[in-house]
Amino acid sequence: MKTQRSRKNEHFRFAEKFEGGATERAVQKPGANGARKSGTRFGARRCSGAVLLAMMSANMLAVPAQQNPQVAPRAIPVVPVAPNAAGPNDIARFLAGMPVPENSPLAPLTRNPVWQAHAAFFEGEFNKLFQRQLQRLHAWTTTNLPEVTQPTPVAFYMFSGPDFLYVDQFFPNASVYVLCGKESMGPPPDPLRISNLSGALGNLENAMKSSLNTTYFITKDMKVDLQQQTLNGVLPILYVFLARADKSITNVTFGALNSNGAFEEAAPGRKGGSTPGVRIRYTDNQSGNSQTLYYFTTDISDGGIKSSPGFLRFCERLGVGSSFLKSSSYLMFEQGFATIRNFLLGHSNRIVQDDSGIPLAYFDPNKWSLRLFGVYLGPIDLFKQHYQPKLQELFRQSNPPPVDFGFGYRWNYKEANLILVQRK
C-alpha cells in the first residue's frame, strides 16, 4: 500500500540549515553505504532543528501494472552497468552537487575543486529557491489545495520539458508521471567520460538557471546550453531534480514508443519506435513509495500526433488522472493543438494550471468547477493576443485568495495566477 507523503516535511535536501536567518553548517555523518549524509533536509526540520536522514535502499520494488503499460520485453539488460561504472543514482547525486558513497567510482571526482564549486553553486541556488518559492508553495497548498497532494494514478504534464520540479511539488503522490517536450533526452550522462568537467557542469548550471530563478525554462537558452555541453539533453536536468527532491533512482530504461503506444526497451541511440523516451523508476526517500517518471521527446501538435500516434495511445492506456500545465506558450489556444487539449479534458479529474493552459471557454460549467487564485493581468506581451476577457471578469467577481509564490510566466508572486479545475 502506498504511503502518502506529508507536505509538512519538505523533501529537498541541502548541506546547510537556516537558524534564525543565519546559515549554519550541518553535521555530516557517513551512512551505511559510505556516503556522507547531510544532517538536514531541504526545507524539513524536526522540532530538534537537525534531522539525520538515512539513505533509502536502492533495491528494486515491485511496480504496479499501471507503471509499466504495454512494455515489450527484451532478453538483455538495457543499460548494463560495468563493474567500474557509476550507477544512475550516484550520477544524479553527483550532477546535483550532493555527496556520493565513498566507494562510488565518482567519489574521487568530488574532491576536484571544479565539482566542489559546482556543489556550492547548486547548494546556494536550491537554498534560495526554497526560501523564496517552495516553502511558500507548500504552506499555501496545505491551506488552499490540500486535495492535490492525494494519491493519483498518473500525473500528465504536457509541454513540460524537463520540469519535474513543479509537477512533483503539486502532485507528490502520483504513481506515474508523464512529461514530454521537443527537447531530446541525450545520452546517459557519464561524468567519468567528461574531459572538460568545468565546462560541462557550468553549462548544466546555465541550462537550469532560469528555472531556478523564475519558474520556467527558457527554451531557446536551454537548447543552446544543452547542445553545447558534454552533458547534453534533458536527462541531466531530470537527474538533478530527482536527487534534490530526495529520490533514489533504482532503474533507468531507454526505449521508444511504437505506433500502438507500447514502450519498447532499447539501448540508448538504437533506432526503435518513432517516439524516443526514458523510464526512470525511483523511490521517494521520505515516504518509501516506488514511483515512475517517463519523459518522451515528441511533437504533440495535431500534425505531430497524427504522424506519430504512439505517445497519445501510451497515455490513453494509463487511464484518468491529474494534469498540470504551466508556461505552455498558450499553445492550446490554437486550433493546431486540439487533439492534446481534448485528451486532457477527457483524461483528467483535476487540472492545475496557469492561464497559459486550456482556455476557459473549453471548460463546460456543467462538467467542471473552477477555483481561482491570485490575480489575472492577462498574458505577458509575447502572448498578449491570448487575453481572456471572461476570465478577467471571473477574477474580478470572485476576489480570489492571493498566491504566495511565482507561477508560470508571472514569476513575481504579486502578479501570478493559478487555476484549479475539478471534474464535477
XYZ file of C-alpha atoms in Angstrom, residues 237-421:
185
model
C 18.367 18.085 -15.548
C 15.863 15.376 -14.641
C 18.598 13.654 -12.632
C 19.355 16.858 -10.707
C 15.703 17.464 -9.854
C 15.223 13.860 -8.733
C 18.283 13.879 -6.494
C 17.459 17.260 -4.968
C 13.902 16.063 -4.330
C 15.347 13.257 -2.179
C 14.620 10.423 -4.580
C 16.754 7.322 -5.039
C 16.858 6.193 -8.653
C 16.547 2.423 -8.879
C 16.381 1.824 -12.624
C 16.721 3.784 -15.871
C 15.443 2.245 -19.090
C 15.754 3.788 -22.520
C 13.387 2.939 -25.320
C 10.777 4.257 -27.710
C 7.054 4.057 -28.281
C 5.801 2.200 -31.313
C 2.687 3.299 -33.188
C 0.485 1.270 -30.831
C 1.814 3.024 -27.742
C 3.958 0.163 -26.464
C 7.207 1.173 -24.779
C 9.897 -0.940 -26.413
C 13.144 -1.111 -24.498
C 16.310 -0.379 -26.453
C 19.869 0.698 -25.773
C 20.435 4.467 -25.994
C 20.960 5.600 -29.570
C 19.478 2.495 -31.151
C 16.693 3.084 -33.613
C 13.387 1.857 -32.316
C 9.901 3.324 -32.376
C 9.063 6.783 -33.610
C 8.895 8.405 -30.143
C 12.091 8.066 -28.069
C 11.764 8.124 -24.317
C 13.151 7.096 -20.964
C 11.590 5.423 -17.953
C 13.062 6.276 -14.554
C 11.963 4.244 -11.573
C 12.792 5.656 -8.174
C 11.966 5.539 -4.500
C 10.793 8.614 -2.649
C 13.030 8.510 0.400
C 10.553 10.267 2.628
C 7.516 8.063 2.020
C 9.207 4.906 0.768
C 6.876 4.904 -2.238
C 8.000 3.464 -5.536
C 7.223 5.880 -8.381
C 7.892 6.101 -12.104
C 8.789 9.036 -14.347
C 8.511 8.901 -18.142
C 9.935 11.522 -20.454
C 9.302 11.454 -24.206
C 10.700 13.598 -26.985
C 7.699 14.226 -29.176
C 5.615 16.755 -31.087
C 2.105 16.929 -29.606
C 0.628 19.281 -32.157
C -2.247 17.827 -34.171
C 0.122 17.121 -37.038
C 2.729 15.578 -34.767
C 0.231 13.253 -33.103
C -1.171 12.220 -36.472
C 2.256 11.260 -37.800
C 3.375 9.627 -34.527
C 0.285 8.409 -32.638
C 2.175 6.229 -30.177
C 2.531 8.846 -27.455
C -1.179 9.570 -27.116
C -2.006 5.857 -27.218
C 0.529 5.267 -24.464
C -1.116 7.970 -22.364
C -4.598 6.585 -23.018
C -3.549 3.249 -21.509
C -2.679 4.998 -18.252
C -6.332 5.973 -17.771
C -7.693 9.028 -15.994
C -5.598 11.031 -13.547
C -4.436 14.589 -12.865
C -2.918 17.135 -15.227
C -0.505 20.002 -14.721
C 0.015 22.882 -17.154
C 2.414 25.780 -16.687
C 4.143 28.183 -19.066
C 2.813 26.242 -22.059
C 3.071 29.121 -24.555
C -0.742 29.276 -24.883
C -0.460 26.527 -27.488
C -3.836 25.003 -26.653
C -5.442 28.310 -27.604
C -4.526 27.365 -31.174
C -6.531 25.025 -33.390
C -3.372 23.087 -34.172
C -3.374 21.632 -30.644
C -6.995 20.495 -30.361
C -6.126 16.784 -30.064
C -3.967 17.105 -26.957
C -6.390 19.591 -25.436
C -9.288 17.172 -25.897
C -7.192 14.333 -24.485
C -6.522 16.264 -21.269
C -10.184 17.219 -20.915
C -11.161 13.580 -21.322
C -8.476 12.024 -19.107
C -8.252 14.436 -16.165
C -10.271 14.572 -12.981
C -8.250 17.541 -11.800
C -6.172 20.143 -13.647
C -3.798 22.637 -12.046
C -2.742 25.340 -14.498
C -1.960 28.970 -15.094
C -3.814 30.994 -17.719
C -1.500 29.658 -20.471
C -3.041 26.175 -20.249
C -6.502 25.248 -21.501
C -8.655 28.314 -22.301
C -11.619 28.974 -20.050
C -14.039 28.550 -22.964
C -13.341 24.801 -23.155
C -14.457 24.068 -19.590
C -18.169 23.260 -19.657
C -19.589 24.639 -16.365
C -21.929 21.639 -16.238
C -18.919 19.313 -16.072
C -16.224 21.362 -14.373
C -15.882 23.589 -11.320
C -13.226 26.307 -11.189
C -11.331 27.781 -8.276
C -9.278 30.883 -8.970
C -6.251 32.196 -7.090
C -4.084 35.256 -7.427
C -4.662 37.982 -9.999
C -5.214 37.923 -13.740
C -3.277 40.633 -15.529
C -3.530 38.963 -18.917
C -0.674 37.255 -20.767
C 2.799 38.738 -20.920
C 3.432 40.861 -24.026
C 4.747 37.953 -26.080
C 1.332 36.269 -25.872
C -0.937 39.287 -25.461
C -3.230 38.070 -28.257
C -4.498 35.350 -25.894
C -6.088 37.695 -23.383
C -9.345 36.235 -21.965
C -11.915 38.920 -21.087
C -14.261 36.392 -19.478
C -11.500 35.088 -17.237
C -10.716 38.651 -16.236
C -14.341 39.138 -15.278
C -14.405 35.949 -13.189
C -11.319 37.079 -11.281
C -12.900 40.473 -10.659
C -16.180 38.971 -9.419
C -14.734 36.262 -7.193
C -11.984 38.256 -5.441
C -9.820 35.106 -5.150
C -7.241 34.411 -2.437
C -3.692 35.560 -3.270
C -0.894 33.321 -4.487
C 2.213 33.477 -2.306
C 4.683 32.172 -4.888
C 5.608 32.779 -8.513
C 3.835 30.568 -11.019
C 4.177 30.314 -14.775
C 5.280 33.336 -16.758
C 4.268 35.585 -13.862
C 7.205 34.617 -11.646
C 6.532 37.638 -9.431
C 4.025 36.217 -6.953
C 2.130 39.512 -6.785
C 1.210 39.080 -10.454
C 0.700 35.310 -10.571
C -2.487 33.375 -11.158
C -3.374 29.742 -10.560
C -6.489 27.880 -11.668
C -7.736 24.608 -10.197
C -10.284 22.833 -12.385
